[in-house]
Amino acid sequence: MNDKRLSKSLDPLPEPTLRRLPWYLAFVSMLRAESVEYVSSTRIAEELHVDASQIAKDLSFLNIKGKTRIGYEVASLEDALRFFLGFSSRHDAIIVGAGSLGGALMQDSGLQRYGLNIVAGIDNDPKLAGHKIAGIPVYSPQHLSDLIKRLEITIGIITVPVESAQAVADSLVGAGVKAIWNFTPVRIRVAEGVVVTNTSIYSHLAVMYNRLLSNHSDF
Amino acid sequence: MNDKRLSKSLDPLPEPTLRRLPWYLAFVSMLRAESVEYVSSTRIAEELHVDASQIAKDLSFLNIKGKTRIGYEVASLEDALRFFLGFSSRHDAIIVGAGSLGGALMQDSGLQRYGLNIVAGIDNDPKLAGHKIAGIPVYSPQHLSDLIKRLEITIGIITVPVESAQAVADSLVGAGVKAIWNFTPVRIRVAEGVVVTNTSIYSHLAVMYNRLLSNHSDF
């Protein structure tokens, strides 16, 4: 165990820390754009409503320490956050389901800025397969496995209808992806060791609607 | 307090329940498409890895009870879930930032199926304002307030760069929206009573990258 800690890669960060880091990144990016040179944890705390000691603790996971009275150097803090969040590296991905949501993600150049490089799309619709979306080629499902192996793709993105989600996950894992970004509300099952990240944007909608309705009942 | 409970609208559902309902919906929609008529909580439990008693409890919030030995009627369960999740109603929304992610969401017809009706986009880019994306007109920022008031828009979607997020939120709330769907990693602040739902897809990416890296360190 100990020698593993000494070895190359990162230890997994606690998930609550990991969820706060993008807030810090958003704020320091803004400061950097405004040419601010230093920022204290107190200032970050005020802006983000996170306890200053929590911020210091979160940043210590990244081996970043502020200087007494001066605080953190904005530019190097931004770079460190981008590095630790994995946004500085290139992660090759394939997207399965190039319909409305999938096609939309392929057109979102923001993902590229955050290190996600979508190299191919897969769709069984003959109107889509053989064409390109935002410059990214779309193939029919029979090419999925070969593409993943040949291009050494590590991330599979699932944006298919719910009834196909598990079968697509099985194909992706079978072909060797190490992580799945699941945009369906289906709870997909994968072999141990494969990372699954769920982003069910329609579930977020449901939470918003429900809060809206319960607020309105106060009228 | 008591008379409010007896009045019209829904009480807020516990958030964990609310987050599970879309899983149930995804599963029963699939069953309905396969013409399955009844489903037991045990069957749902097996499929979704949620405790059967938890499922019964979650569904009782919606006043849905299964029949002994037979279980839940699939069609009416699907309708009830869609209703309680707010997917059967139409919710008018305006999207601020019609660039890569915003433009992508405007093109996602899936949102429409889940009750979100994007009636207008706002962007300060003169190449976008005055044009349409997926049939939805895009206006310059000076029209934001008037559009929200005139069309009685209740939901504002924020897909602008981080440095503008708070200012946009202020304009939306000032013009009268009741809920904000925030796609930026910025922790926006709003007046009490305004619903904020955060969907920072780039933060989800960071969580996925970190898990990937820590898995790889096992090699």
PDB file of C-alpha atoms in Angstrom, chain A residues 66-174:
ATOM      1  CA  GLY A  66      -0.919  29.839   0.228  1.00  0.00           C
ATOM      2  CA  LYS A  67       1.611  32.346   1.561  1.00  0.00           C
ATOM      3  CA  THR A  68       0.900  34.033   4.877  1.00  0.00           C
ATOM      4  CA  ARG A  69      -0.790  37.423   4.380  1.00  0.00           C
ATOM      5  CA  ILE A  70      -0.533  37.203   0.576  1.00  0.00           C
ATOM      6  CA  GLY A  71      -2.566  34.095  -0.210  1.00  0.00           C
ATOM      7  CA  TYR A  72      -2.417  31.970  -3.336  1.00  0.00           C
ATOM      8  CA  GLU A  73      -0.779  33.011  -6.573  1.00  0.00           C
ATOM      9  CA  VAL A  74      -3.726  33.163  -8.998  1.00  0.00           C
ATOM     10  CA  ALA A  75      -1.957  31.991 -12.163  1.00  0.00           C
ATOM     11  CA  SER A  76      -0.299  28.951 -10.618  1.00  0.00           C
ATOM     12  CA  LEU A  77      -3.460  28.094  -8.675  1.00  0.00           C
ATOM     13  CA  GLU A  78      -5.456  28.105 -11.924  1.00  0.00           C
ATOM     14  CA  ASP A  79      -2.887  25.909 -13.648  1.00  0.00           C
ATOM     15  CA  ALA A  80      -2.775  23.461 -10.741  1.00  0.00           C
ATOM     16  CA  LEU A  81      -6.577  23.221 -10.608  1.00  0.00           C
ATOM     17  CA  ARG A  82      -6.793  22.593 -14.362  1.00  0.00           C
ATOM     18  CA  PHE A  83      -4.095  19.942 -14.057  1.00  0.00           C
ATOM     19  CA  PHE A  84      -5.652  18.153 -11.071  1.00  0.00           C
ATOM     20  CA  LEU A  85      -9.121  18.280 -12.603  1.00  0.00           C
ATOM     21  CA  GLY A  86      -7.672  16.564 -15.681  1.00  0.00           C
ATOM     22  CA  PHE A  87      -8.594  19.476 -17.947  1.00  0.00           C
ATOM     23  CA  SER A  88      -5.016  19.928 -19.210  1.00  0.00           C
ATOM     24  CA  SER A  89      -4.782  16.395 -20.625  1.00  0.00           C
ATOM     25  CA  ARG A  90      -6.477  15.035 -23.749  1.00  0.00           C
ATOM     26  CA  HIS A  91      -9.003  12.249 -23.160  1.00  0.00           C
ATOM     27  CA  ASP A  92     -10.238  10.495 -26.305  1.00  0.00           C
ATOM     28  CA  ALA A  93     -13.907   9.576 -26.313  1.00  0.00           C
ATOM     29  CA  ILE A  94     -16.506   7.970 -28.549  1.00  0.00           C
ATOM     30  CA  ILE A  95     -20.150   8.995 -28.358  1.00  0.00           C
ATOM     31  CA  VAL A  96     -22.874   6.423 -28.931  1.00  0.00           C
ATOM     32  CA  GLY A  97     -26.151   7.968 -30.034  1.00  0.00           C
ATOM     33  CA  ALA A  98     -25.601  10.977 -32.278  1.00  0.00           C
ATOM     34  CA  GLY A  99     -29.244  12.097 -32.139  1.00  0.00           C
ATOM     35  CA  SER A 100     -30.514  15.179 -30.350  1.00  0.00           C
ATOM     36  CA  LEU A 101     -28.450  15.161 -27.141  1.00  0.00           C
ATOM     37  CA  GLY A 102     -25.469  13.264 -28.583  1.00  0.00           C
ATOM     38  CA  GLY A 103     -25.322  15.510 -31.635  1.00  0.00           C
ATOM     39  CA  ALA A 104     -25.571  18.512 -29.327  1.00  0.00           C
ATOM     40  CA  LEU A 105     -22.591  17.352 -27.255  1.00  0.00           C
ATOM     41  CA  MET A 106     -20.551  16.796 -30.406  1.00  0.00           C
ATOM     42  CA  GLN A 107     -21.172  20.434 -31.269  1.00  0.00           C
ATOM     43  CA  ASP A 108     -20.184  21.702 -27.823  1.00  0.00           C
ATOM     44  CA  SER A 109     -16.663  22.992 -28.265  1.00  0.00           C
ATOM     45  CA  GLY A 110     -16.559  23.625 -24.501  1.00  0.00           C
ATOM     46  CA  LEU A 111     -15.915  19.926 -23.885  1.00  0.00           C
ATOM     47  CA  GLN A 112     -12.723  20.164 -25.924  1.00  0.00           C
ATOM     48  CA  ARG A 113     -11.518  22.994 -23.692  1.00  0.00           C
ATOM     49  CA  TYR A 114     -12.040  20.701 -20.716  1.00  0.00           C
ATOM     50  CA  GLY A 115      -9.892  17.973 -22.207  1.00  0.00           C
ATOM     51  CA  LEU A 116     -12.585  15.808 -23.792  1.00  0.00           C
ATOM     52  CA  ASN A 117     -11.715  14.919 -27.370  1.00  0.00           C
ATOM     53  CA  ILE A 118     -14.664  13.220 -29.095  1.00  0.00           C
ATOM     54  CA  VAL A 119     -13.030  11.337 -31.971  1.00  0.00           C
ATOM     55  CA  ALA A 120     -16.078   9.502 -33.344  1.00  0.00           C
ATOM     56  CA  GLY A 121     -19.818   9.110 -33.053  1.00  0.00           C
ATOM     57  CA  ILE A 122     -21.879   5.950 -33.485  1.00  0.00           C
ATOM     58  CA  ASP A 123     -25.498   5.858 -34.646  1.00  0.00           C
ATOM     59  CA  ASN A 124     -27.710   3.240 -36.242  1.00  0.00           C
ATOM     60  CA  ASP A 125     -29.655   5.873 -38.159  1.00  0.00           C
ATOM     61  CA  PRO A 126     -28.508   5.606 -41.810  1.00  0.00           C
ATOM     62  CA  LYS A 127     -29.170   9.352 -42.170  1.00  0.00           C
ATOM     63  CA  LEU A 128     -26.399   9.991 -39.611  1.00  0.00           C
ATOM     64  CA  ALA A 129     -23.869   7.172 -40.121  1.00  0.00           C
ATOM     65  CA  GLY A 130     -21.381   8.051 -42.831  1.00  0.00           C
ATOM     66  CA  HIS A 131     -21.754  11.761 -42.206  1.00  0.00           C
ATOM     67  CA  LYS A 132     -20.035  14.248 -39.918  1.00  0.00           C
ATOM     68  CA  ILE A 133     -21.341  16.357 -37.047  1.00  0.00           C
ATOM     69  CA  ALA A 134     -19.191  19.391 -36.209  1.00  0.00           C
ATOM     70  CA  GLY A 135     -16.380  17.723 -38.126  1.00  0.00           C
ATOM     71  CA  ILE A 136     -16.603  14.462 -36.157  1.00  0.00           C
ATOM     72  CA  PRO A 137     -17.332  11.355 -38.258  1.00  0.00           C
ATOM     73  CA  VAL A 138     -20.379   9.224 -37.379  1.00  0.00           C
ATOM     74  CA  TYR A 139     -20.191   5.465 -37.981  1.00  0.00           C
ATOM     75  CA  SER A 140     -22.715   2.633 -37.853  1.00  0.00           C
ATOM     76  CA  PRO A 141     -22.674   0.410 -34.718  1.00  0.00           C
ATOM     77  CA  GLN A 142     -20.756  -2.434 -36.388  1.00  0.00           C
ATOM     78  CA  HIS A 143     -17.619  -0.252 -36.290  1.00  0.00           C
ATOM     79  CA  LEU A 144     -17.795   0.492 -32.550  1.00  0.00           C
ATOM     80  CA  SER A 145     -15.434  -2.191 -31.271  1.00  0.00           C
ATOM     81  CA  ASP A 146     -12.838  -1.750 -34.006  1.00  0.00           C
ATOM     82  CA  LEU A 147     -12.738   2.039 -33.535  1.00  0.00           C
ATOM     83  CA  ILE A 148     -12.244   1.773 -29.780  1.00  0.00           C
ATOM     84  CA  LYS A 149      -9.412  -0.731 -30.142  1.00  0.00           C
ATOM     85  CA  ARG A 150      -7.683   0.923 -33.077  1.00  0.00           C
ATOM     86  CA  LEU A 151      -7.843   4.456 -31.688  1.00  0.00           C
ATOM     87  CA  GLU A 152      -7.284   3.313 -28.074  1.00  0.00           C
ATOM     88  CA  ILE A 153     -10.362   5.221 -26.917  1.00  0.00           C
ATOM     89  CA  THR A 154     -10.734   5.261 -23.128  1.00  0.00           C
ATOM     90  CA  ILE A 155     -14.106   6.981 -22.645  1.00  0.00           C
ATOM     91  CA  GLY A 156     -17.522   5.967 -23.994  1.00  0.00           C
ATOM     92  CA  ILE A 157     -20.372   8.470 -23.857  1.00  0.00           C
ATOM     93  CA  ILE A 158     -23.903   7.043 -23.881  1.00  0.00           C
ATOM     94  CA  THR A 159     -26.675   9.211 -25.310  1.00  0.00           C
ATOM     95  CA  VAL A 160     -28.982   6.520 -26.700  1.00  0.00           C
ATOM     96  CA  PRO A 161     -32.641   5.860 -25.809  1.00  0.00           C
ATOM     97  CA  VAL A 162     -33.083   4.141 -22.429  1.00  0.00           C
ATOM     98  CA  GLU A 163     -33.905   0.726 -23.901  1.00  0.00           C
ATOM     99  CA  SER A 164     -30.461   0.459 -25.541  1.00  0.00           C
ATOM    100  CA  ALA A 165     -28.354   1.938 -22.735  1.00  0.00           C
ATOM    101  CA  GLN A 166     -27.270  -1.311 -21.034  1.00  0.00           C
ATOM    102  CA  ALA A 167     -26.477  -3.076 -24.327  1.00  0.00           C
ATOM    103  CA  VAL A 168     -24.365  -0.119 -25.452  1.00  0.00           C
ATOM    104  CA  ALA A 169     -22.527  -0.093 -22.104  1.00  0.00           C
ATOM    105  CA  ASP A 170     -21.776  -3.814 -22.550  1.00  0.00           C
ATOM    106  CA  SER A 171     -20.355  -3.216 -26.048  1.00  0.00           C
ATOM    107  CA  LEU A 172     -18.239  -0.301 -24.888  1.00  0.00           C
ATOM    108  CA  VAL A 173     -16.769  -2.180 -21.941  1.00  0.00           C
ATOM    109  CA  GLY A 174     -16.287  -5.289 -24.081  1.00  0.00           C
TER     110      GLY A 174
END
